[in-house]
């Protein structure tokens, strides 16, 4: 499996519900980032959590990081139809002396009005 | 301030041709990374440039190359196009290369390349 695998692959919820997406990775990381992508467009950076942080909040977003389990979760509270998009985690790790950002496979979220 | 600009937005090329894509990063950003996105492979890292030097490279054949200019603008070139090169090519800029700190990317809208 790839560095950075999201689970579930797809998620469909009603507006107002919470959405939780998980990301698992393999190697030690410096930080983990979450991005959002609307269909066929570029990715938008949502939040970055460093390896020494356990939880981070930004508006309706809550990210947790468990380095012992090599996993992270993204929680979107009180979802809106406009949250419909694909969400990617990206791990930032050492690679040959430089940092390398590797993206996961993404979770496709559909929020039904 | 202006975001990351990628041109062209859409491109259709024939097998065997070559193509050059352009990316202008956010003003002040010195790092530019390129990614290929396909439904089957997801986001695959191509290369990263910082201060006109390639700092990191993914696992793509030599047909894929890039460069960065003194104004941080970057181009990527794909020679001898194959059908499998059809993809969304995304450029991302950041303040610096990762080893200098923790920076998130700002992505452009991408160039949709179709090889026929």
mmCIF file of C-alpha atoms in Angstrom:
data_model
loop_
_atom_site.group_PDB
_atom_site.id
_atom_site.type_symbol
_atom_site.label_atom_id
_atom_site.label_comp_id
_atom_site.label_asym_id
_atom_site.label_seq_id
_atom_site.Cartn_x
_atom_site.Cartn_y
_atom_site.Cartn_z
ATOM 1 C CA UNK A 1 0.000 0.000 0.000
ATOM 2 C CA UNK A 2 1.047 3.572 -0.536
ATOM 3 C CA UNK A 3 2.436 6.039 1.966
ATOM 4 C CA UNK A 4 -0.706 7.919 2.896
ATOM 5 C CA UNK A 5 -3.821 5.867 2.361
ATOM 6 C CA UNK A 6 -7.179 7.368 3.132
ATOM 7 C CA UNK A 7 -10.139 5.507 4.431
ATOM 8 C CA UNK A 8 -12.902 5.355 3.414
ATOM 9 C CA UNK A 9 -12.421 5.783 -0.335
ATOM 10 C CA UNK A 10 -15.834 7.409 -0.567
ATOM 11 C CA UNK A 11 -18.284 8.800 1.956
ATOM 12 C CA UNK A 12 -21.799 10.099 1.524
ATOM 13 C CA UNK A 13 -23.541 11.963 4.365
ATOM 14 C CA UNK A 14 -26.430 14.329 4.958
ATOM 15 C CA UNK A 15 -25.848 18.033 5.411
ATOM 16 C CA UNK A 16 -25.324 18.829 9.071
ATOM 17 C CA UNK A 17 -23.706 15.515 9.903
ATOM 18 C CA UNK A 18 -20.041 15.108 10.766
ATOM 19 C CA UNK A 19 -17.592 13.524 8.329
ATOM 20 C CA UNK A 20 -14.525 11.627 9.467
ATOM 21 C CA UNK A 21 -11.719 10.575 7.167
ATOM 22 C CA UNK A 22 -8.676 8.571 8.171
ATOM 23 C CA UNK A 23 -5.170 8.448 6.798
ATOM 24 C CA UNK A 24 -2.538 5.815 7.479
ATOM 25 C CA UNK A 25 1.111 6.030 6.512
ATOM 26 C CA UNK A 26 4.213 3.896 6.753
ATOM 27 C CA UNK A 27 7.345 5.892 7.496
ATOM 28 C CA UNK A 28 8.323 8.507 10.063
ATOM 29 C CA UNK A 29 7.124 11.944 9.117
ATOM 30 C CA UNK A 30 7.918 15.569 9.875
ATOM 31 C CA UNK A 31 4.377 16.726 9.378
ATOM 32 C CA UNK A 32 1.113 15.675 7.810
ATOM 33 C CA UNK A 33 -1.110 17.909 5.749
ATOM 34 C CA UNK A 34 -4.689 17.703 4.581
ATOM 35 C CA UNK A 35 -5.833 19.063 1.260
ATOM 36 C CA UNK A 36 -9.161 19.410 -0.477
ATOM 37 C CA UNK A 37 -9.780 19.147 -4.209
ATOM 38 C CA UNK A 38 -12.894 20.104 -6.063
ATOM 39 C CA UNK A 39 -13.476 18.090 -9.204
ATOM 40 C CA UNK A 40 -10.721 18.608 -11.755
ATOM 41 C CA UNK A 41 -9.213 21.565 -9.937
ATOM 42 C CA UNK A 42 -6.063 22.190 -7.945
ATOM 43 C CA UNK A 43 -5.696 21.181 -4.329
ATOM 44 C CA UNK A 44 -6.353 23.587 -1.503
ATOM 45 C CA UNK A 45 -4.264 23.344 1.646
ATOM 46 C CA UNK A 46 -6.487 22.901 4.698
ATOM 47 C CA UNK A 47 -4.302 22.228 7.687
ATOM 48 C CA UNK A 48 -0.800 21.101 8.643
ATOM 49 C CA UNK A 49 -0.049 19.172 11.811
ATOM 50 C CA UNK A 50 3.521 18.633 12.950
ATOM 51 C CA UNK A 51 4.800 15.301 14.200
ATOM 52 C CA UNK A 52 5.001 16.596 17.782
ATOM 53 C CA UNK A 53 1.373 17.761 17.765
ATOM 54 C CA UNK A 54 -1.581 15.552 18.559
ATOM 55 C CA UNK A 55 -4.544 17.675 17.610
ATOM 56 C CA UNK A 56 -5.234 20.809 15.645
ATOM 57 C CA UNK A 57 -8.365 22.806 14.901
ATOM 58 C CA UNK A 58 -9.270 25.190 12.124
ATOM 59 C CA UNK A 59 -12.873 26.357 11.985
ATOM 60 C CA UNK A 60 -15.040 23.280 11.444
ATOM 61 C CA UNK A 61 -11.984 21.105 10.870
ATOM 62 C CA UNK A 62 -10.316 18.986 13.509
ATOM 63 C CA UNK A 63 -7.210 16.955 12.750
ATOM 64 C CA UNK A 64 -5.614 14.391 15.008
ATOM 65 C CA UNK A 65 -2.280 12.680 14.621
ATOM 66 C CA UNK A 66 -1.153 9.470 16.290
ATOM 67 C CA UNK A 67 2.469 8.863 15.364
ATOM 68 C CA UNK A 68 2.581 5.577 17.297
ATOM 69 C CA UNK A 69 -0.151 4.206 15.049
ATOM 70 C CA UNK A 70 1.048 6.180 12.023
ATOM 71 C CA UNK A 71 -2.411 7.522 11.431
ATOM 72 C CA UNK A 72 -4.312 10.766 11.225
ATOM 73 C CA UNK A 73 -7.947 11.703 11.029
ATOM 74 C CA UNK A 74 -9.775 14.684 9.608
ATOM 75 C CA UNK A 75 -13.139 15.552 11.114
ATOM 76 C CA UNK A 76 -15.455 18.023 9.402
ATOM 77 C CA UNK A 77 -18.234 19.058 11.734
ATOM 78 C CA UNK A 78 -21.684 20.272 10.698
ATOM 79 C CA UNK A 79 -21.001 19.461 7.049
ATOM 80 C CA UNK A 80 -22.359 21.580 4.224
ATOM 81 C CA UNK A 81 -23.092 20.765 0.596
ATOM 82 C CA UNK A 82 -20.121 22.975 -0.319
ATOM 83 C CA UNK A 83 -17.825 20.535 1.526
ATOM 84 C CA UNK A 84 -18.395 18.029 -1.292
ATOM 85 C CA UNK A 85 -14.915 17.340 -2.639
ATOM 86 C CA UNK A 86 -12.031 14.890 -2.480
ATOM 87 C CA UNK A 87 -9.796 15.089 0.566
ATOM 88 C CA UNK A 88 -6.166 14.044 0.551
ATOM 89 C CA UNK A 89 -3.628 13.580 3.266
ATOM 90 C CA UNK A 90 -0.002 14.276 2.458
ATOM 91 C CA UNK A 91 2.970 13.128 4.472
ATOM 92 C CA UNK A 92 6.125 15.176 4.606
ATOM 93 C CA UNK A 93 9.150 12.950 5.286
ATOM 94 C CA UNK A 94 12.880 12.766 4.762
ATOM 95 C CA UNK A 95 13.991 11.392 1.442
ATOM 96 C CA UNK A 96 17.638 11.398 0.482
ATOM 97 C CA UNK A 97 18.438 14.422 2.573
ATOM 98 C CA UNK A 98 15.458 16.398 1.436
ATOM 99 C CA UNK A 99 11.866 16.415 2.446
ATOM 100 C CA UNK A 100 9.391 14.774 0.165
ATOM 101 C CA UNK A 101 5.643 15.266 0.207
ATOM 102 C CA UNK A 102 3.643 12.168 -0.723
ATOM 103 C CA UNK A 103 -0.086 12.261 -1.255
ATOM 104 C CA UNK A 104 -2.557 9.571 -0.354
ATOM 105 C CA UNK A 105 -5.263 8.158 -2.558
ATOM 106 C CA UNK A 106 -7.983 10.461 -1.281
ATOM 107 C CA UNK A 107 -11.463 10.212 0.171
ATOM 108 C CA UNK A 108 -14.330 11.371 -1.991
ATOM 109 C CA UNK A 109 -16.890 13.117 0.219
ATOM 110 C CA UNK A 110 -20.423 13.820 -0.903
ATOM 111 C CA UNK A 111 -22.619 15.968 1.309
ATOM 112 C CA UNK A 112 -26.274 15.686 0.380
ATOM 113 C CA UNK A 113 -28.375 18.825 0.948
ATOM 114 C CA UNK B 1 -1.949 38.405 -4.120
ATOM 115 C CA UNK B 2 -2.106 36.288 -7.253
ATOM 116 C CA UNK B 3 -2.185 32.529 -6.820
ATOM 117 C CA UNK B 4 -0.246 29.874 -8.644
ATOM 118 C CA UNK B 5 -0.837 30.213 -12.369
ATOM 119 C CA UNK B 6 -0.584 27.291 -14.722
ATOM 120 C CA UNK B 7 -0.799 27.536 -18.481
ATOM 121 C CA UNK B 8 -2.293 26.290 -20.626
ATOM 122 C CA UNK B 9 -5.437 25.096 -18.863
ATOM 123 C CA UNK B 10 -6.197 22.383 -21.423
ATOM 124 C CA UNK B 11 -4.039 20.749 -24.058
ATOM 125 C CA UNK B 12 -4.575 18.030 -26.625
ATOM 126 C CA UNK B 13 -1.495 16.496 -28.222
ATOM 127 C CA UNK B 14 -0.746 13.558 -30.452
ATOM 128 C CA UNK B 15 1.335 10.556 -29.475
ATOM 129 C CA UNK B 16 5.012 11.145 -30.146
ATOM 130 C CA UNK B 17 4.823 14.911 -29.787
ATOM 131 C CA UNK B 18 6.357 16.874 -26.978
ATOM 132 C CA UNK B 19 4.724 19.379 -24.666
ATOM 133 C CA UNK B 20 5.812 22.170 -22.345
ATOM 134 C CA UNK B 21 3.717 23.263 -19.386
ATOM 135 C CA UNK B 22 4.282 26.444 -17.438
ATOM 136 C CA UNK B 23 3.841 27.371 -13.797
ATOM 137 C CA UNK B 24 4.193 30.767 -12.153
ATOM 138 C CA UNK B 25 4.379 30.459 -8.363
ATOM 139 C CA UNK B 26 3.057 32.877 -5.806
ATOM 140 C CA UNK B 27 5.260 35.931 -5.563
ATOM 141 C CA UNK B 28 7.987 35.245 -3.005
ATOM 142 C CA UNK B 29 7.662 31.479 -3.207
ATOM 143 C CA UNK B 30 10.898 29.889 -4.335
ATOM 144 C CA UNK B 31 9.950 26.223 -4.394
ATOM 145 C CA UNK B 32 7.930 24.701 -7.214
ATOM 146 C CA UNK B 33 6.822 21.087 -7.286
ATOM 147 C CA UNK B 34 5.074 19.182 -10.040
ATOM 148 C CA UNK B 35 2.570 16.358 -9.673
ATOM 149 C CA UNK B 36 0.761 14.126 -12.122
ATOM 150 C CA UNK B 37 -2.764 13.134 -11.208
ATOM 151 C CA UNK B 38 -4.601 10.264 -12.879
ATOM 152 C CA UNK B 39 -7.674 8.301 -11.730
ATOM 153 C CA UNK B 40 -5.661 5.106 -11.518
ATOM 154 C CA UNK B 41 -2.441 6.310 -9.874
ATOM 155 C CA UNK B 42 -3.618 9.304 -7.880
ATOM 156 C CA UNK B 43 -1.156 12.100 -7.228
ATOM 157 C CA UNK B 44 2.355 11.159 -8.245
ATOM 158 C CA UNK B 45 5.322 13.397 -7.450
ATOM 159 C CA UNK B 46 7.371 14.413 -10.474
ATOM 160 C CA UNK B 47 10.033 16.814 -9.204
ATOM 161 C CA UNK B 48 10.716 19.815 -7.018
ATOM 162 C CA UNK B 49 12.762 22.877 -7.888
ATOM 163 C CA UNK B 50 14.240 25.449 -5.586
ATOM 164 C CA UNK B 51 16.524 28.294 -6.635
ATOM 165 C CA UNK B 52 16.717 26.964 -10.187
ATOM 166 C CA UNK B 53 17.979 23.564 -9.008
ATOM 167 C CA UNK B 54 16.136 20.280 -9.012
ATOM 168 C CA UNK B 55 16.072 19.217 -5.383
ATOM 169 C CA UNK B 56 14.012 16.084 -5.533
ATOM 170 C CA UNK B 57 12.746 13.744 -8.190
ATOM 171 C CA UNK B 58 10.030 11.135 -8.392
ATOM 172 C CA UNK B 59 10.024 7.856 -10.275
ATOM 173 C CA UNK B 60 9.218 9.032 -13.757
ATOM 174 C CA UNK B 61 11.123 8.240 -16.968
ATOM 175 C CA UNK B 62 13.600 10.664 -18.446
ATOM 176 C CA UNK B 63 10.971 11.849 -20.922
ATOM 177 C CA UNK B 64 9.738 14.031 -18.084
ATOM 178 C CA UNK B 65 11.985 16.978 -17.358
ATOM 179 C CA UNK B 66 11.705 20.400 -15.857
ATOM 180 C CA UNK B 67 13.504 23.581 -15.092
ATOM 181 C CA UNK B 68 13.140 26.677 -12.999
ATOM 182 C CA UNK B 69 14.056 30.195 -13.960
ATOM 183 C CA UNK B 70 15.589 32.953 -11.867
ATOM 184 C CA UNK B 71 12.146 34.456 -11.266
ATOM 185 C CA UNK B 72 11.022 31.062 -9.821
ATOM 186 C CA UNK B 73 8.737 30.338 -12.756
ATOM 187 C CA UNK B 74 8.978 26.712 -13.762
ATOM 188 C CA UNK B 75 8.347 24.653 -16.852
ATOM 189 C CA UNK B 76 7.978 20.957 -17.288
ATOM 190 C CA UNK B 77 8.501 19.171 -20.556
ATOM 191 C CA UNK B 78 7.316 15.781 -21.675
ATOM 192 C CA UNK B 79 8.876 14.397 -24.821
ATOM 193 C CA UNK B 80 7.645 11.559 -27.026
ATOM 194 C CA UNK B 81 4.169 11.638 -25.526
ATOM 195 C CA UNK B 82 2.380 8.390 -24.796
ATOM 196 C CA UNK B 83 -1.334 7.790 -24.303
ATOM 197 C CA UNK B 84 -0.645 7.055 -20.639
ATOM 198 C CA UNK B 85 0.673 10.586 -20.135
ATOM 199 C CA UNK B 86 -2.890 11.884 -20.285
ATOM 200 C CA UNK B 87 -3.437 13.404 -16.872
ATOM 201 C CA UNK B 88 -3.972 16.518 -14.829
ATOM 202 C CA UNK B 89 -0.574 18.084 -14.175
ATOM 203 C CA UNK B 90 -0.497 20.131 -11.017
ATOM 204 C CA UNK B 91 2.085 22.634 -9.954
ATOM 205 C CA UNK B 92 2.489 23.648 -6.334
ATOM 206 C CA UNK B 93 4.552 26.411 -4.830
ATOM 207 C CA UNK B 94 5.773 26.961 -1.303
ATOM 208 C CA UNK B 95 8.034 29.339 0.545
ATOM 209 C CA UNK B 96 10.928 26.934 0.756
ATOM 210 C CA UNK B 97 11.979 23.352 0.462
ATOM 211 C CA UNK B 98 10.799 21.127 3.244
ATOM 212 C CA UNK B 99 14.148 20.822 4.973
ATOM 213 C CA UNK B 100 13.922 24.512 5.809
ATOM 214 C CA UNK B 101 10.730 24.194 7.738
ATOM 215 C CA UNK B 102 7.148 23.145 7.600
ATOM 216 C CA UNK B 103 5.446 24.627 4.600
ATOM 217 C CA UNK B 104 2.191 23.797 2.987
ATOM 218 C CA UNK B 105 1.726 23.869 -0.735
ATOM 219 C CA UNK B 106 -0.364 26.263 -2.760
ATOM 220 C CA UNK B 107 -1.579 24.525 -5.878
ATOM 221 C CA UNK B 108 -2.449 25.871 -9.276
ATOM 222 C CA UNK B 109 -5.605 24.753 -11.089
ATOM 223 C CA UNK B 110 -3.611 22.391 -13.237
ATOM 224 C CA UNK B 111 -3.145 21.654 -16.914
ATOM 225 C CA UNK B 112 -5.353 18.931 -18.311
ATOM 226 C CA UNK B 113 -3.279 17.097 -20.931
ATOM 227 C CA UNK B 114 -4.954 14.661 -23.294
ATOM 228 C CA UNK B 115 -2.791 12.562 -25.574
ATOM 229 C CA UNK B 116 -4.575 11.086 -28.585
#
